[in-house]
PDB file of C-alpha atoms and ligand atoms in Angstrom:
ATOM      1  CA  MET A1446       4.905 -25.500 -24.157  1.00  0.00           C
ATOM      2  CA  THR A1447       7.694 -23.444 -25.745  1.00  0.00           C
ATOM      3  CA  GLN A1448      11.235 -24.716 -25.398  1.00  0.00           C
ATOM      4  CA  GLN A1449      13.755 -22.309 -23.892  1.00  0.00           C
ATOM      5  CA  ALA A1450      17.076 -22.009 -25.721  1.00  0.00           C
ATOM      6  CA  PRO A1451      19.925 -23.276 -23.528  1.00  0.00           C
ATOM      7  CA  ALA A1452      21.961 -20.525 -21.842  1.00  0.00           C
ATOM      8  CA  PRO A1453      25.201 -19.739 -23.632  1.00  0.00           C
ATOM      9  CA  ASP A1454      28.314 -21.150 -22.036  1.00  0.00           C
ATOM     10  CA  VAL A1455      31.488 -19.100 -21.484  1.00  0.00           C
ATOM     11  CA  ARG A1456      34.855 -20.798 -21.016  1.00  0.00           C
ATOM     12  CA  ARG A1457      38.379 -19.549 -20.497  1.00  0.00           C
ATOM     13  CA  VAL A1458      40.888 -21.115 -22.879  1.00  0.00           C
ATOM     14  CA  ASP A1459      44.235 -20.376 -21.237  1.00  0.00           C
ATOM     15  CA  VAL A1460      46.467 -21.696 -24.016  1.00  0.00           C
ATOM     16  CA  ARG A1461      44.799 -19.340 -26.494  1.00  0.00           C
ATOM     17  CA  HIS A1462      44.610 -16.411 -24.053  1.00  0.00           C
ATOM     18  CA  ARG A1463      40.913 -15.918 -24.577  1.00  0.00           C
ATOM     19  CA  TYR A1464      37.391 -16.552 -23.371  1.00  0.00           C
ATOM     20  CA  GLU A1465      34.951 -18.159 -25.786  1.00  0.00           C
ATOM     21  CA  ILE A1466      31.156 -18.131 -25.812  1.00  0.00           C
ATOM     22  CA  LEU A1467      29.381 -21.283 -26.963  1.00  0.00           C
ATOM     23  CA  VAL A1468      25.806 -21.516 -28.220  1.00  0.00           C
ATOM     24  CA  ASP A1469      24.496 -25.068 -28.581  1.00  0.00           C
ATOM     25  CA  GLY A1470      28.117 -26.205 -28.311  1.00  0.00           C
ATOM     26  CA  GLU A1471      29.230 -24.022 -31.240  1.00  0.00           C
ATOM     27  CA  ARG A1472      31.729 -21.225 -30.712  1.00  0.00           C
ATOM     28  CA  ALA A1473      29.904 -17.950 -31.385  1.00  0.00           C
ATOM     29  CA  GLY A1474      32.514 -15.430 -30.263  1.00  0.00           C
ATOM     30  CA  LEU A1475      35.589 -14.645 -28.220  1.00  0.00           C
ATOM     31  CA  THR A1476      37.340 -11.986 -26.190  1.00  0.00           C
ATOM     32  CA  ALA A1477      41.128 -12.102 -26.315  1.00  0.00           C
ATOM     33  CA  TYR A1478      43.635 -10.984 -23.691  1.00  0.00           C
ATOM     34  CA  ARG A1479      47.244 -11.043 -22.601  1.00  0.00           C
ATOM     35  CA  ASP A1480      48.311 -11.070 -18.950  1.00  0.00           C
ATOM     36  CA  ARG A1481      50.809  -8.556 -17.632  1.00  0.00           C
ATOM     37  CA  ASP A1482      51.594  -9.408 -14.030  1.00  0.00           C
ATOM     38  CA  ASP A1483      48.241  -9.111 -12.245  1.00  0.00           C
ATOM     39  CA  ARG A1484      46.557  -7.236 -15.107  1.00  0.00           C
ATOM     40  CA  ARG A1485      44.484  -8.949 -17.777  1.00  0.00           C
ATOM     41  CA  VAL A1486      44.686  -6.738 -20.860  1.00  0.00           C
ATOM     42  CA  PHE A1487      41.662  -7.251 -23.138  1.00  0.00           C
ATOM     43  CA  PHE A1488      42.407  -6.177 -26.704  1.00  0.00           C
ATOM     44  CA  HIS A1489      39.819  -7.720 -29.039  1.00  0.00           C
ATOM     45  CA  THR A1490      36.236  -8.992 -28.870  1.00  0.00           C
ATOM     46  CA  GLU A1491      34.300 -10.503 -31.737  1.00  0.00           C
ATOM     47  CA  VAL A1492      30.999 -12.274 -32.265  1.00  0.00           C
ATOM     48  CA  ASP A1493      30.384 -14.189 -35.473  1.00  0.00           C
ATOM     49  CA  ASP A1494      27.979 -12.475 -37.874  1.00  0.00           C
ATOM     50  CA  ALA A1495      25.494 -15.343 -37.554  1.00  0.00           C
ATOM     51  CA  TYR A1496      25.111 -14.548 -33.845  1.00  0.00           C
ATOM     52  CA  ALA A1497      25.335 -10.731 -33.932  1.00  0.00           C
ATOM     53  CA  GLY A1498      22.944  -8.409 -32.128  1.00  0.00           C
ATOM     54  CA  GLN A1499      21.691 -10.958 -29.576  1.00  0.00           C
ATOM     55  CA  GLY A1500      23.590  -9.565 -26.619  1.00  0.00           C
ATOM     56  CA  LEU A1501      26.163 -12.370 -26.705  1.00  0.00           C
ATOM     57  CA  ALA A1502      29.153 -10.016 -26.495  1.00  0.00           C
ATOM     58  CA  ALA A1503      27.681  -8.557 -23.313  1.00  0.00           C
ATOM     59  CA  ILE A1504      27.236 -12.033 -21.750  1.00  0.00           C
ATOM     60  CA  LEU A1505      30.741 -13.053 -22.809  1.00  0.00           C
ATOM     61  CA  VAL A1506      32.425  -9.934 -21.440  1.00  0.00           C
ATOM     62  CA  GLU A1507      30.398  -9.916 -18.206  1.00  0.00           C
ATOM     63  CA  ARG A1508      31.402 -13.513 -17.437  1.00  0.00           C
ATOM     64  CA  ALA A1509      35.011 -12.917 -18.478  1.00  0.00           C
ATOM     65  CA  LEU A1510      35.296  -9.891 -16.185  1.00  0.00           C
ATOM     66  CA  ALA A1511      33.687 -11.828 -13.327  1.00  0.00           C
ATOM     67  CA  ASP A1512      36.346 -14.502 -13.866  1.00  0.00           C
ATOM     68  CA  VAL A1513      39.070 -11.831 -13.727  1.00  0.00           C
ATOM     69  CA  ARG A1514      37.724 -10.758 -10.357  1.00  0.00           C
ATOM     70  CA  ALA A1515      37.453 -14.335  -9.103  1.00  0.00           C
ATOM     71  CA  SER A1516      41.072 -14.889 -10.182  1.00  0.00           C
ATOM     72  CA  GLY A1517      42.246 -11.892  -8.120  1.00  0.00           C
ATOM     73  CA  LEU A1518      43.380 -10.033 -11.236  1.00  0.00           C
ATOM     74  CA  ARG A1519      42.685  -6.552 -12.658  1.00  0.00           C
ATOM     75  CA  ILE A1520      41.223  -5.394 -15.986  1.00  0.00           C
ATOM     76  CA  VAL A1521      42.790  -3.170 -18.654  1.00  0.00           C
ATOM     77  CA  PRO A1522      40.201  -2.423 -21.400  1.00  0.00           C
ATOM     78  CA  VAL A1523      42.133  -1.789 -24.634  1.00  0.00           C
ATOM     79  CA  CYS A1524      39.287  -3.380 -26.637  1.00  0.00           C
ATOM     80  CA  PRO A1525      36.718  -0.645 -27.420  1.00  0.00           C
ATOM     81  CA  TYR A1526      33.821  -3.031 -26.770  1.00  0.00           C
ATOM     82  CA  VAL A1527      35.136  -3.918 -23.291  1.00  0.00           C
ATOM     83  CA  ALA A1528      35.778  -0.215 -22.583  1.00  0.00           C
ATOM     84  CA  LYS A1529      32.202   0.621 -23.565  1.00  0.00           C
ATOM     85  CA  PHE A1530      30.838  -2.264 -21.465  1.00  0.00           C
ATOM     86  CA  LEU A1531      32.747  -0.994 -18.417  1.00  0.00           C
ATOM     87  CA  LYS A1532      31.267   2.493 -18.780  1.00  0.00           C
ATOM     88  CA  LYS A1533      27.827   0.915 -18.343  1.00  0.00           C
ATOM     89  CA  HIS A1534      28.846  -1.578 -15.632  1.00  0.00           C
ATOM     90  CA  GLU A1535      30.413   0.323 -12.775  1.00  0.00           C
ATOM     91  CA  GLU A1536      30.596  -2.810 -10.625  1.00  0.00           C
ATOM     92  CA  PHE A1537      34.001  -3.531 -12.173  1.00  0.00           C
ATOM     93  CA  ALA A1538      35.449  -0.032 -11.620  1.00  0.00           C
ATOM     94  CA  ASP A1539      37.369  -1.109  -8.512  1.00  0.00           C
ATOM     95  CA  ILE A1540      39.425  -3.632 -10.506  1.00  0.00           C
ATOM     96  CA  THR A1541      39.849  -1.611 -13.727  1.00  0.00           C
ATOM     97  CA  ASP A1542      43.105   0.134 -14.614  1.00  0.00           C
ATOM     98  CA  PRO A1543      43.547   2.798 -17.313  1.00  0.00           C
ATOM     99  CA  VAL A1544      44.948   2.119 -20.760  1.00  0.00           C
ATOM    100  CA  THR A1545      48.339   3.833 -20.883  1.00  0.00           C
ATOM    101  CA  PRO A1546      50.759   4.349 -23.803  1.00  0.00           C
ATOM    102  CA  GLU A1547      53.145   2.046 -21.974  1.00  0.00           C
ATOM    103  CA  VAL A1548      50.571  -0.774 -21.844  1.00  0.00           C
ATOM    104  CA  LEU A1549      49.792  -0.284 -25.552  1.00  0.00           C
ATOM    105  CA  GLN A1550      53.491  -0.513 -26.397  1.00  0.00           C
ATOM    106  CA  TRP A1551      53.832  -3.672 -24.310  1.00  0.00           C
ATOM    107  CA  LEU A1552      50.747  -5.151 -26.004  1.00  0.00           C
ATOM    108  CA  ASP A1553      52.096  -4.420 -29.496  1.00  0.00           C
ATOM    109  CA  ALA A1554      55.294  -6.258 -28.608  1.00  0.00           C
ATOM    110  CA  GLN A1555      53.312  -9.198 -27.202  1.00  0.00           C
ATOM    111  CA  LEU A1556      51.270  -9.434 -30.385  1.00  0.00           C
ATOM    112  CA  GLY A1557      54.281  -8.929 -32.656  1.00  0.00           C
ATOM    113  CA  ARG A1558      52.905  -5.842 -34.341  1.00  0.00           C
TER     114      ARG A1558
HETATM  115  C1  COA B 906      31.321  -5.609 -31.392  1.00  0.00           C
HETATM  116  C2  COA B 906      30.709  -7.009 -31.385  1.00  0.00           C
HETATM  117  C3  COA B 906      31.649  -7.956 -30.607  1.00  0.00           C
HETATM  118  C4  COA B 906      29.339  -6.952 -30.684  1.00  0.00           C
HETATM  119  O1  COA B 906      28.795  -8.255 -30.619  1.00  0.00           O
HETATM  120  P1  COA B 906      27.224  -8.514 -30.294  1.00  0.00           P
HETATM  121  O2  COA B 906      27.064  -9.832 -29.614  1.00  0.00           O
HETATM  122  O3  COA B 906      26.438  -8.267 -31.521  1.00  0.00           O
HETATM  123  O4  COA B 906      27.008  -7.345 -29.234  1.00  0.00           O
HETATM  124  P2  COA B 906      25.857  -7.147 -28.186  1.00  0.00           P
HETATM  125  O5  COA B 906      24.545  -7.525 -28.824  1.00  0.00           O
HETATM  126  O6  COA B 906      26.193  -7.752 -26.864  1.00  0.00           O
HETATM  127  O7  COA B 906      25.998  -5.581 -28.005  1.00  0.00           O
HETATM  128  C5  COA B 906      25.820  -4.682 -29.061  1.00  0.00           C
HETATM  129  C6  COA B 906      26.519  -3.452 -28.594  1.00  0.00           C
HETATM  130  O8  COA B 906      27.866  -3.460 -29.128  1.00  0.00           O
HETATM  131  C7  COA B 906      28.198  -2.160 -29.532  1.00  0.00           C
HETATM  132  N1  COA B 906      29.279  -2.207 -30.507  1.00  0.00           N
HETATM  133  C8  COA B 906      29.212  -2.666 -31.766  1.00  0.00           C
HETATM  134  N2  COA B 906      30.419  -2.524 -32.357  1.00  0.00           N
HETATM  135  C9  COA B 906      31.256  -1.950 -31.442  1.00  0.00           C
HETATM  136  C10 COA B 906      32.617  -1.542 -31.470  1.00  0.00           C
HETATM  137  N3  COA B 906      33.366  -1.716 -32.537  1.00  0.00           N
HETATM  138  N4  COA B 906      33.127  -0.985 -30.361  1.00  0.00           N
HETATM  139  C11 COA B 906      32.377  -0.811 -29.257  1.00  0.00           C
HETATM  140  N5  COA B 906      31.081  -1.183 -29.172  1.00  0.00           N
HETATM  141  C12 COA B 906      30.521  -1.736 -30.269  1.00  0.00           C
HETATM  142  C13 COA B 906      26.889  -1.639 -30.071  1.00  0.00           C
HETATM  143  O9  COA B 906      26.912  -0.231 -30.104  1.00  0.00           O
HETATM  144  C14 COA B 906      25.875  -2.160 -29.047  1.00  0.00           C
HETATM  145  O10 COA B 906      25.875  -1.275 -27.947  1.00  0.00           O
HETATM  146  P3  COA B 906      24.564  -1.055 -27.044  1.00  0.00           P
HETATM  147  O11 COA B 906      24.367  -2.357 -26.281  1.00  0.00           O
HETATM  148  O12 COA B 906      24.970   0.066 -26.147  1.00  0.00           O
HETATM  149  O13 COA B 906      23.467  -0.739 -27.985  1.00  0.00           O
HETATM  150  C15 COA B 906      30.482  -7.551 -32.829  1.00  0.00           C
HETATM  151  O14 COA B 906      29.685  -6.631 -33.534  1.00  0.00           O
HETATM  152  C16 COA B 906      31.764  -7.777 -33.614  1.00  0.00           C
HETATM  153  O15 COA B 906      32.336  -8.872 -33.589  1.00  0.00           O
HETATM  154  N6  COA B 906      32.252  -6.750 -34.357  1.00  0.00           N
HETATM  155  C17 COA B 906      33.456  -6.873 -35.151  1.00  0.00           C
HETATM  156  C18 COA B 906      34.725  -6.801 -34.291  1.00  0.00           C
HETATM  157  C19 COA B 906      34.780  -5.540 -33.460  1.00  0.00           C
HETATM  158  O16 COA B 906      34.592  -4.427 -33.952  1.00  0.00           O
HETATM  159  N7  COA B 906      35.069  -5.713 -32.146  1.00  0.00           N
HETATM  160  C20 COA B 906      35.068  -4.606 -31.183  1.00  0.00           C
HETATM  161  C21 COA B 906      36.378  -3.984 -31.032  1.00  0.00           C
HETATM  162  S1  COA B 906      37.687  -5.097 -30.636  1.00  0.00           S
END
């Protein structure tokens, strides 16, 4: 009988403002955000090279966005990967807000850049 790999785990790490995806207990990637009032602004997603191309970013972002909904918040997709994901997953359209120059300026200040 073949052994199934355990499902990856996604956790929200509030103090680091990010969600992490774990494979066999090892962190394989993250999606980072900052909160502005009721909007969770996603600005960067990365998956370690060793885990690339296995669909992990999609699992991570899907679970993160489901958590945003469950938390009663809204999504702002500054991260190009999250923006692309949302184009394919219309089920989050009702809680997605556009990226505006004002949000980008706010984000730059938050990130000190
Ligand atoms: C982008 C990244 C997170 C994808 O991780 P992954 O687990 O290999 O991704 P998945 O297997 O779930 O999905 C691959 C998809 O990501 C897309 N993708 C790759 N790089 C991308 C980028 N920079 N922006 C948007 N989408 C990207 C691919 O086109 C592919 O799309 P498809 O499913 O329509 O074919 C990973 O390649 C990475 O860490 N890249 C470096 C950091 C980066 O560019 N982050 C994105 C912008 S913040």
